[in-house]
Short mmCIF file of C-alpha atoms and ligand atoms in Angstrom, two decimals:
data_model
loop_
_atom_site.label_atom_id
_atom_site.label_comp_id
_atom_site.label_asym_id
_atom_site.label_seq_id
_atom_site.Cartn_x
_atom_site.Cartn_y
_atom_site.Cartn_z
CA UNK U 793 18.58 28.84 -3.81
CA UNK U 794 20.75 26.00 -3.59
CA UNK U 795 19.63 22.49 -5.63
CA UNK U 796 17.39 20.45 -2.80
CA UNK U 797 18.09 16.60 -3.18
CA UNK U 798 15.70 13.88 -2.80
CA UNK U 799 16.56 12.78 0.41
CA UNK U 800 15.32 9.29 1.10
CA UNK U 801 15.48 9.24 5.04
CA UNK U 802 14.32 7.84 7.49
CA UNK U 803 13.32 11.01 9.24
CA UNK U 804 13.11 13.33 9.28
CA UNK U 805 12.21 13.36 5.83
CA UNK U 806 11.79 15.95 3.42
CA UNK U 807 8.41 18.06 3.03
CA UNK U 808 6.72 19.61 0.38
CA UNK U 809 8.12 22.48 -1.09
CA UNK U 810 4.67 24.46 -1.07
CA UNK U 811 4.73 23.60 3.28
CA UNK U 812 8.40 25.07 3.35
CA UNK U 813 7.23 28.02 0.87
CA UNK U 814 4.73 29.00 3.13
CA UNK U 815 6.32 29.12 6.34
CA UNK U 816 9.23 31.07 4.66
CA UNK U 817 6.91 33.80 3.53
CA UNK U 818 5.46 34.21 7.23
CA UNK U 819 8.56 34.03 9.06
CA UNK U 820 9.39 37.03 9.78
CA UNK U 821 6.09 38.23 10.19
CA UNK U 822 2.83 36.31 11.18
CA UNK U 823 0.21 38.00 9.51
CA UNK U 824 -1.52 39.90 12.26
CA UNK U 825 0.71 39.11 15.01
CA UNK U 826 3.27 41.78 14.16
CA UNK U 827 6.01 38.98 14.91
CA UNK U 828 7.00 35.00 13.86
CA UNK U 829 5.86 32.53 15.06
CA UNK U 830 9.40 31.58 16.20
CA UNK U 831 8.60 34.51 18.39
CA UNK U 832 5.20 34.34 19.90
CA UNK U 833 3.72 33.36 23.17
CA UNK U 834 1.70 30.61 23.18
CA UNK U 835 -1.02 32.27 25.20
CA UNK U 836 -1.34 34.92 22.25
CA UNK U 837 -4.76 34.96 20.05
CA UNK U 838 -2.55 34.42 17.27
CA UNK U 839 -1.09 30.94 18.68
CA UNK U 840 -4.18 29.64 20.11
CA UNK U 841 -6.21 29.54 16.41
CA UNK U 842 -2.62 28.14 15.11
CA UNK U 843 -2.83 25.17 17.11
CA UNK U 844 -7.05 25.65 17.24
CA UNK U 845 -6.89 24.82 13.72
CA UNK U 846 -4.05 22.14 13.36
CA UNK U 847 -6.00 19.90 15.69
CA UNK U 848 -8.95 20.89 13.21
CA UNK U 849 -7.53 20.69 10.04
CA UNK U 850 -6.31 16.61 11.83
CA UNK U 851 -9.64 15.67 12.87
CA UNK U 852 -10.69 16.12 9.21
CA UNK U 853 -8.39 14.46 7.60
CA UNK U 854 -7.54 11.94 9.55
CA UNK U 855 -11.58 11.31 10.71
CA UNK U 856 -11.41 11.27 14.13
CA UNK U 857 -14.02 10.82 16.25
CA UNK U 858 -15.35 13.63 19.24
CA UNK U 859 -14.89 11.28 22.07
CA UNK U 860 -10.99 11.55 20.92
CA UNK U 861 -8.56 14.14 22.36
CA UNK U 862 -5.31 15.22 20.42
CA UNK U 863 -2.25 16.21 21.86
CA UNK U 864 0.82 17.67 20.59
CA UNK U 865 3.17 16.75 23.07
CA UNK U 866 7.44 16.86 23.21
CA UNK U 867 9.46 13.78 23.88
CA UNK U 868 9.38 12.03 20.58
CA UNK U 869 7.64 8.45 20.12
CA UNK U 870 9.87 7.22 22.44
CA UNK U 871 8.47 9.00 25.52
CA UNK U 872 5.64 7.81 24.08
CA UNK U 873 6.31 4.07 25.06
CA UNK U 874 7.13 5.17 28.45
CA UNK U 875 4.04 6.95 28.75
CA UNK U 876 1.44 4.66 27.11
CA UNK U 877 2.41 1.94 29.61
CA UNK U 878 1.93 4.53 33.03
CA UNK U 879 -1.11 5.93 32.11
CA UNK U 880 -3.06 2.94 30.42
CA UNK U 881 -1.40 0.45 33.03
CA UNK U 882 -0.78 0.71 37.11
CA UNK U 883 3.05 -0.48 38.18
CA UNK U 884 2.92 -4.18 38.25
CA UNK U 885 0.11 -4.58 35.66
CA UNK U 886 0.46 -7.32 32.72
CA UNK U 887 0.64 -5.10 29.25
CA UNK U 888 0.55 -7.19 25.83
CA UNK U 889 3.43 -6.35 23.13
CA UNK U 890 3.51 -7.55 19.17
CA UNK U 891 7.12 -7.33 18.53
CA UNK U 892 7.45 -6.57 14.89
CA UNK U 893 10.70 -4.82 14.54
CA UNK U 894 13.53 -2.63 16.27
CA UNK U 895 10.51 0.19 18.09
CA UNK U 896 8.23 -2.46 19.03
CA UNK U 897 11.04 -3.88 20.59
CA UNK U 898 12.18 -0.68 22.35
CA UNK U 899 8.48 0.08 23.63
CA UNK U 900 8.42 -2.74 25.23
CA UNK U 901 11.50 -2.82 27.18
CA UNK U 902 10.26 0.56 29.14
CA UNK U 903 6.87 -1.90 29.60
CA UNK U 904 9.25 -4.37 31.17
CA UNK U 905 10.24 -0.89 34.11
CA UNK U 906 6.91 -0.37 34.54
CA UNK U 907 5.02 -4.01 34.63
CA UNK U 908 4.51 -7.64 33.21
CA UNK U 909 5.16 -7.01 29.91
CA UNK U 910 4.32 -9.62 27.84
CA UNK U 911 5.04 -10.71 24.26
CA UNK U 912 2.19 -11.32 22.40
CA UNK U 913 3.55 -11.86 19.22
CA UNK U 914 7.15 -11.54 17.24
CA UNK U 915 8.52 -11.70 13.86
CA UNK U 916 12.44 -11.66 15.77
CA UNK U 917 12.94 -15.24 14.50
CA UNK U 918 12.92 -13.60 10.82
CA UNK U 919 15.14 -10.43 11.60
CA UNK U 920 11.53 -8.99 11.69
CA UNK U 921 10.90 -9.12 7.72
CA UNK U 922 7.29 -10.22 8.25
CA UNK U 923 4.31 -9.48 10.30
CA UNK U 924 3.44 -11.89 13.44
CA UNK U 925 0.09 -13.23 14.10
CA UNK U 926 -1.53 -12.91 17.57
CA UNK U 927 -1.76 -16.23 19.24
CA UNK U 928 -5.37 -15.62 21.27
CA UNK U 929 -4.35 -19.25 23.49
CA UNK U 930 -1.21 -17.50 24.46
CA UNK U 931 -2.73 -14.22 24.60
CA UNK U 932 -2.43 -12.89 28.82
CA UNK U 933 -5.94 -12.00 29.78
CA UNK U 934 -5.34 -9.28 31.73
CA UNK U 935 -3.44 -7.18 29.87
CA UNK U 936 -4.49 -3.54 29.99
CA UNK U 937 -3.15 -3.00 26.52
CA UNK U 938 -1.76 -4.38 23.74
CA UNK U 939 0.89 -2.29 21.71
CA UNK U 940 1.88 -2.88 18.30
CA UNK U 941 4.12 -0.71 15.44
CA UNK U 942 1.49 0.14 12.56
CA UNK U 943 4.66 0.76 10.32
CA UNK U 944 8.16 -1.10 11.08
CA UNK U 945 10.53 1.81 10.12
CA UNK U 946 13.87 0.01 9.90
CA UNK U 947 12.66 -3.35 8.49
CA UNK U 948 9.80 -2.05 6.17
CA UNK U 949 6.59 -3.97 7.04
CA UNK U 950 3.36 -2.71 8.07
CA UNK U 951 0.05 -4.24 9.37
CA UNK U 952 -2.25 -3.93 6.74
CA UNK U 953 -4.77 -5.57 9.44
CA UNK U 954 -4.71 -4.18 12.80
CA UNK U 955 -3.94 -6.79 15.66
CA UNK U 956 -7.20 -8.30 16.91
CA UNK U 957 -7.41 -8.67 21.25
CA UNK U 958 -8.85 -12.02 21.38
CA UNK U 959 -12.64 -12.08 23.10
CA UNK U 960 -11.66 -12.25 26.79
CA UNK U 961 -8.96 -10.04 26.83
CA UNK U 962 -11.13 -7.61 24.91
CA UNK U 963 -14.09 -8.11 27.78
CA UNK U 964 -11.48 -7.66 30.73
CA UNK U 965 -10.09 -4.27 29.13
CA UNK U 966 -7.49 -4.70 27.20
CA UNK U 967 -7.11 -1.51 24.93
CA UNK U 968 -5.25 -1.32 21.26
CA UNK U 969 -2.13 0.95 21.22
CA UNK U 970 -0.71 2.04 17.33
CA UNK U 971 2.75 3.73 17.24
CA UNK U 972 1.78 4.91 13.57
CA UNK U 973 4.90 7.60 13.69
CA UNK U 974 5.88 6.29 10.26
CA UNK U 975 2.71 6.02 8.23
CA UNK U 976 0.36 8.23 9.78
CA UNK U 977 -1.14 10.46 7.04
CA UNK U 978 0.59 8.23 4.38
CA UNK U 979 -2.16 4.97 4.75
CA UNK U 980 -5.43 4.99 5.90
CA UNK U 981 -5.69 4.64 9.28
CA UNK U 982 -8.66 3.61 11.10
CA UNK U 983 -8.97 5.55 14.57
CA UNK U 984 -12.14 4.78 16.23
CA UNK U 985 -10.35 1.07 15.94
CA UNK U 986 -7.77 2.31 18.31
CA UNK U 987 -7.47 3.63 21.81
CA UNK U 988 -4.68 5.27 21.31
CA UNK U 989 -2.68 6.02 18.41
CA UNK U 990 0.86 8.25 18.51
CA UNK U 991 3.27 9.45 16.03
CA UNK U 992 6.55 11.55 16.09
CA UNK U 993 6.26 13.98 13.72
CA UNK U 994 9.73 14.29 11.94
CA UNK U 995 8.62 11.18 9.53
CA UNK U 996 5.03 12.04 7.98
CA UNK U 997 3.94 15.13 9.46
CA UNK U 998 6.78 17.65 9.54
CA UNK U 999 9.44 19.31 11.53
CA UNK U 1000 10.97 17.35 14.82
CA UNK U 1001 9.77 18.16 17.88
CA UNK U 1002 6.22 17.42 18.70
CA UNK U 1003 4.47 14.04 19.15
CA UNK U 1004 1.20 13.59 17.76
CA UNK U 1005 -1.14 11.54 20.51
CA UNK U 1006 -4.58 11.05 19.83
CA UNK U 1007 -7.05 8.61 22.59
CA UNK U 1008 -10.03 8.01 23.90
CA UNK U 1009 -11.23 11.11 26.18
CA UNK U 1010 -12.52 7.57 28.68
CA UNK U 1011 -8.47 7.42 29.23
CA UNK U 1012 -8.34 10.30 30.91
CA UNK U 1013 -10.65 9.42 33.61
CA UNK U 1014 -8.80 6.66 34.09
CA UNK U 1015 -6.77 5.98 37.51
CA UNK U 1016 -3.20 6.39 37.31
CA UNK U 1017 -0.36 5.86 39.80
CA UNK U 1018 0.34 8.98 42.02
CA UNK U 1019 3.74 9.07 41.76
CA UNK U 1020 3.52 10.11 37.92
CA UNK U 1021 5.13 13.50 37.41
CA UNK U 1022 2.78 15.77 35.59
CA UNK U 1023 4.23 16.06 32.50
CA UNK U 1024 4.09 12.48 32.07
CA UNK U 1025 0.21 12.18 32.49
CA UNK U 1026 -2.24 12.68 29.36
CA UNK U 1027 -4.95 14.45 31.43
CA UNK U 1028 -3.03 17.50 32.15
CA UNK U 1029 -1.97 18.27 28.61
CA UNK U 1030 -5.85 17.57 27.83
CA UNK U 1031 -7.23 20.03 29.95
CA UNK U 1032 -4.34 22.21 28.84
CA UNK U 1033 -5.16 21.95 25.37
CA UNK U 1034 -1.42 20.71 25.09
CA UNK U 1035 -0.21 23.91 26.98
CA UNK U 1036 0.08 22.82 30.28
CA UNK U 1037 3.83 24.17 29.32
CA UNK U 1038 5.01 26.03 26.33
CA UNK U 1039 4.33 23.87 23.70
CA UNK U 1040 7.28 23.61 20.81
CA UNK U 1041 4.89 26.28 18.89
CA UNK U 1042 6.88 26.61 15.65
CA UNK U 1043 6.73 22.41 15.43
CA UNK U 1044 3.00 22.78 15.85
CA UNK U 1045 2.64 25.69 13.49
CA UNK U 1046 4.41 23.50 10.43
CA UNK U 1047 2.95 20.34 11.17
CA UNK U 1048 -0.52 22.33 10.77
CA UNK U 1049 0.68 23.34 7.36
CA UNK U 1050 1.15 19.96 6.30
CA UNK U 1051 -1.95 19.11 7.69
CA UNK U 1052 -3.63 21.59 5.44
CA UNK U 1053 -1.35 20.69 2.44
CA UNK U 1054 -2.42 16.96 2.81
CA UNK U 1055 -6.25 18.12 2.79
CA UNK U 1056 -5.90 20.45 0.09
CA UNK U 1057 -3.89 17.40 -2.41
CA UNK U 1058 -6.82 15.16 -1.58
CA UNK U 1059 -6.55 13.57 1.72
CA UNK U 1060 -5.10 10.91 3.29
CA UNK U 1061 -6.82 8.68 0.60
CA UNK U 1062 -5.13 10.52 -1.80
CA UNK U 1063 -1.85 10.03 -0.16
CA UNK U 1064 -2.23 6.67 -0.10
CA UNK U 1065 -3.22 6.66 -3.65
CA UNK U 1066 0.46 8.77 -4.38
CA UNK U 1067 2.44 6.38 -2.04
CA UNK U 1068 0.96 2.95 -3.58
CA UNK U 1069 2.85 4.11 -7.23
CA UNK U 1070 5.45 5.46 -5.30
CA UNK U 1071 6.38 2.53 -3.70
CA UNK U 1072 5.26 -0.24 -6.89
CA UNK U 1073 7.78 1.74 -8.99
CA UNK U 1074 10.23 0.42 -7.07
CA UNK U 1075 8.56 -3.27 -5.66
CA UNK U 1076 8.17 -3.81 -9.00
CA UNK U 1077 11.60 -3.56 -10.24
CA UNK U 1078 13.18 -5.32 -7.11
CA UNK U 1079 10.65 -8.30 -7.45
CA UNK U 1080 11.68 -8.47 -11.52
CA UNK U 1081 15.45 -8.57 -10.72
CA UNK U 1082 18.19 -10.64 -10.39
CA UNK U 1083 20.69 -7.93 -8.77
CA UNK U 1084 18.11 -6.10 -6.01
CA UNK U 1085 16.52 -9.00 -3.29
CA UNK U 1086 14.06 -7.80 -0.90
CA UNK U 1087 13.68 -7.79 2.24
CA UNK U 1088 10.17 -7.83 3.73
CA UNK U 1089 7.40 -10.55 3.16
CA UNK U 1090 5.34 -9.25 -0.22
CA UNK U 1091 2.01 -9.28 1.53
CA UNK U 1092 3.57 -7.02 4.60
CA UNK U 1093 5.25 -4.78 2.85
CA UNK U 1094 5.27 -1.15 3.66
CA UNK U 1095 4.46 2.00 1.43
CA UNK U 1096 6.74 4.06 3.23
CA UNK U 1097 9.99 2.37 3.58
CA UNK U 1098 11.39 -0.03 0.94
CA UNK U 1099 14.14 -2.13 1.97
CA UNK U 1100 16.73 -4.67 -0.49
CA UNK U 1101 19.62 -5.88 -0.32
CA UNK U 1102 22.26 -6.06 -3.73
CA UNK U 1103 24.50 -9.09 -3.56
CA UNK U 1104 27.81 -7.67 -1.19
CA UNK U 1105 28.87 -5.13 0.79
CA UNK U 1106 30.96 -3.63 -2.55
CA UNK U 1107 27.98 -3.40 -4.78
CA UNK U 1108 25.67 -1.91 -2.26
CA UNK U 1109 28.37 0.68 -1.56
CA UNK U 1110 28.67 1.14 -5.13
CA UNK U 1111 24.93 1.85 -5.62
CA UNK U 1112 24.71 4.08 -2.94
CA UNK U 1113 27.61 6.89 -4.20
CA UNK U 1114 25.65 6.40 -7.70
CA UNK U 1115 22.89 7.75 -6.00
CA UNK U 1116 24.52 10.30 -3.90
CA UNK U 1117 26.14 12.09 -7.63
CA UNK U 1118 22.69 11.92 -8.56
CA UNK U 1119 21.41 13.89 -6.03
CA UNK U 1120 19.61 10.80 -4.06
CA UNK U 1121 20.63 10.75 -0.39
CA UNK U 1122 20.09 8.39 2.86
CA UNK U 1123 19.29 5.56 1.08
CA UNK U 1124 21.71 3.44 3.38
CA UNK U 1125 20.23 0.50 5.12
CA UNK U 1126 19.83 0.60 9.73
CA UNK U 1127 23.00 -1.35 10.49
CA UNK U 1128 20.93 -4.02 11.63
CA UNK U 1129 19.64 -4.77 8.26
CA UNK U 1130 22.24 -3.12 6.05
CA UNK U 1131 21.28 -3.41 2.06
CA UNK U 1132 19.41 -0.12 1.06
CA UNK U 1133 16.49 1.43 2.53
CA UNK U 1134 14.42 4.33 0.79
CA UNK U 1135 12.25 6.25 2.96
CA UNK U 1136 9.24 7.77 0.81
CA UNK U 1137 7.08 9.40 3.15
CA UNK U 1138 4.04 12.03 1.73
CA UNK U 1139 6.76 14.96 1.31
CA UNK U 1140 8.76 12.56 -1.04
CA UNK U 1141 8.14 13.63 -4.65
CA UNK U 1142 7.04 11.36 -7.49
CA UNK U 1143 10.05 12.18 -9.23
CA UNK U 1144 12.33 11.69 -6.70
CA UNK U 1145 11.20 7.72 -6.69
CA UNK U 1146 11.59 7.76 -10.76
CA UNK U 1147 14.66 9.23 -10.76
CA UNK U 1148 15.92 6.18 -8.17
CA UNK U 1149 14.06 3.80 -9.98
CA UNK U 1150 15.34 4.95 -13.40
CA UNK U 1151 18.75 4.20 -11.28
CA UNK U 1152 18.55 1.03 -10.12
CA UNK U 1153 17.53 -0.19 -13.52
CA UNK U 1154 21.09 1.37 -15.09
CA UNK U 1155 22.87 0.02 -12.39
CA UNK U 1156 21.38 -3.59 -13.02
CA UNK U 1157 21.94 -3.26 -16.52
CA UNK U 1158 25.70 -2.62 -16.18
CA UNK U 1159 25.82 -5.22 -13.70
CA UNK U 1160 24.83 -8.39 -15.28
C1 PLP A 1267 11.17 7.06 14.46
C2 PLP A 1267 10.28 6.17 15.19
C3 PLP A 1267 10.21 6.18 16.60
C4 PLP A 1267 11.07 7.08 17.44
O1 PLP A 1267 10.70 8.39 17.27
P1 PLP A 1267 11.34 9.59 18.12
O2 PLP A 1267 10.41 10.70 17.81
O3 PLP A 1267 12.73 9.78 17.60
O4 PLP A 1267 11.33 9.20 19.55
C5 PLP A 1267 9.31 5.35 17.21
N1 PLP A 1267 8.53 4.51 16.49
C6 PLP A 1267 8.59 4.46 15.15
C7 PLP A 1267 7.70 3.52 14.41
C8 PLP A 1267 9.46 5.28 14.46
O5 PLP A 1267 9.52 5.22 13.12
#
């Protein structure tokens, strides 16, 4: 085999070796389907307890309650704002947004097509390096929901509280909607303190594809407007079991492998335990230098995407082809942001961090 590097993107990311191992050894040949996965129908036995126990093997590690459906759906996160706003919200309805980075910003422009969408919060006065509060006195009563970005991707903060819906909002309503697509599995995340919570799989879960949604089964008996094509309503894909069409099967199939490799490490707790050295290794060097600066608020900071800036355009370009002979790649910066950004999702390995910490200390050193 040829050398794997650490690659530090964004997504999608790299997985464990043991989840890539695995689906190697079974591609040509599902064990007791006589073919691969890549070939099977989805209405097979052998399908249905692939995606049976995904959804299991989720619910376990990820605690969620019964009166919660899961969907694997297509589309990416980004349907996903489209669709949060039509099915939780009727066209014209107010819809609360916390604008916290470059997604947030995104999901609530296809708000804007659909409603009154509202911003209920943003950090855009900062280039997004912190977390905004909810105001509750500007808060719009009658929002059906209020959406916010559990884990800002480009800019690399994260709520390490969820958003409180002030009282009245809360009384007329108004639901809580989590785009977790870039630290589900990798923090703790509370469900039964959502509605709703979705994530595109390419950054913590596994192969691109399929959209993890998980809500509140009371959502689906929930009005919605008629002219909604059916693949863009949650009930459907509910009853379905998320094969109303043919699901992206292989997508599923690997993303329930990582769901089992997370259990079998430990759990998400344990992920989080992983992720919190991960990411000090390198917090601590950048808050103990004079070279690296960075770029999100300390207490906001996320586990999952560490962002700093080196003093010019020359040096960061520098750093970055040090890393690249070393066998680190994607470390460059969204162009919004520039500076370097190192994606260390669950499939990232300990050493792979080390090995770029152990970096940016040479490179300081021969820098002073
Ligand atoms: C990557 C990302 C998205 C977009 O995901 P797609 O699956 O490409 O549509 C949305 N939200 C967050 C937080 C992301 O990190």
């Amino acid at each position: 085999m040829e050398e794997r590097v650490y690659n530090f993107s964004a997504g999608p990311s790299m997985m464990p070796l043991p989840v890539l191992q695995e689906a190697q050894k079974d591609l040509l040949c599902y064990p007791g389907a006589g073919a691969s996965v890549l070939e099977m129908s989805h209405r097979s036995k052998s399908f249905d307890d692939i995606i049976n126990e995904a959804e299991a093997t989720l619910r376990r590690i990820m605690n969620i309650p019964d009166d919660y459906v899961v969907l694997f759906l297509q589309g990416g996160a980004t349907l996903q704002f489209s669709m949060v706003a039509m099915n939780l919200a009727r066209q014209g309805d107010t819809m609360a947004f916390i604008k916290s980075g470059q997604f947030s910003t995104k999901a609530m422009k296809e708000g804007e097509r659909w409603g009154n969408a509202v911003c209920a919060a943003s950090s855009e006065d900062k280039n997004f390096s912190y977390i905004p509060k909810v105001d509750p006195a500007n808060f719009p009563k009658d929002a059906r929901f209020l959406h916010f970005t559990g884990n800002n991707t480009v800019f690399g903060t994260a709520f390490w509280q969820l958003p409180q819906i002030p009282a009245e909002a809360k009384a007329n309503g108004c639901r809580l909607v989590g785009d977790w697509s870039s630290a589900i599995l990798g923090m703790d995340i509370d469900v039964k303190a959502h509605d709703l919570i979705y994530a595109g799989a390419q950054k913590n879960i596994g192969p691109a594809g399929v959209t993890v949604v998980i809500l509140k089964k009371e959502i689906l008996e929930q009005e919605i407007d008629p002219v909604l094509p059916i693949m863009l309503r949650y009930k459907p894909a509910a009853d379905a079991r998320s094969m109303y069409n043919t699901p992206p099967c292989f997508a599923i199939y690997v993303s329930g492998l990582m769901f089992k490799w997370v259990e079998q490490q430990g759990g998400v707790t344990e992920m989080e335990r992983r992720n919190r050295i991960k990411a000090g290794l390198l917090y601590d060097i950048i808050d103990n230098s004079p070279l690296y600066t960075g770029l999100a608020a300390k207490e906001d900071r996320s586990l999952m995407n560490v962002t700093f800036t080196l003093p010019d355009k020359e040096l960061t370009a520098e750093f970055l082809s040090l890393c690249q002979s070393r066998g680190m790649i994607n470390l460059k910066g969204y162009r919004s942001v520039g500076g370097v950004r190192a994606s260390i999702y669950n499939g990232m390995p300990l050493e792979g961090v080390q090995l770029l910490a152990e970096t940016m200390k040479e490179f300081e050193a021969s820098h002073k």
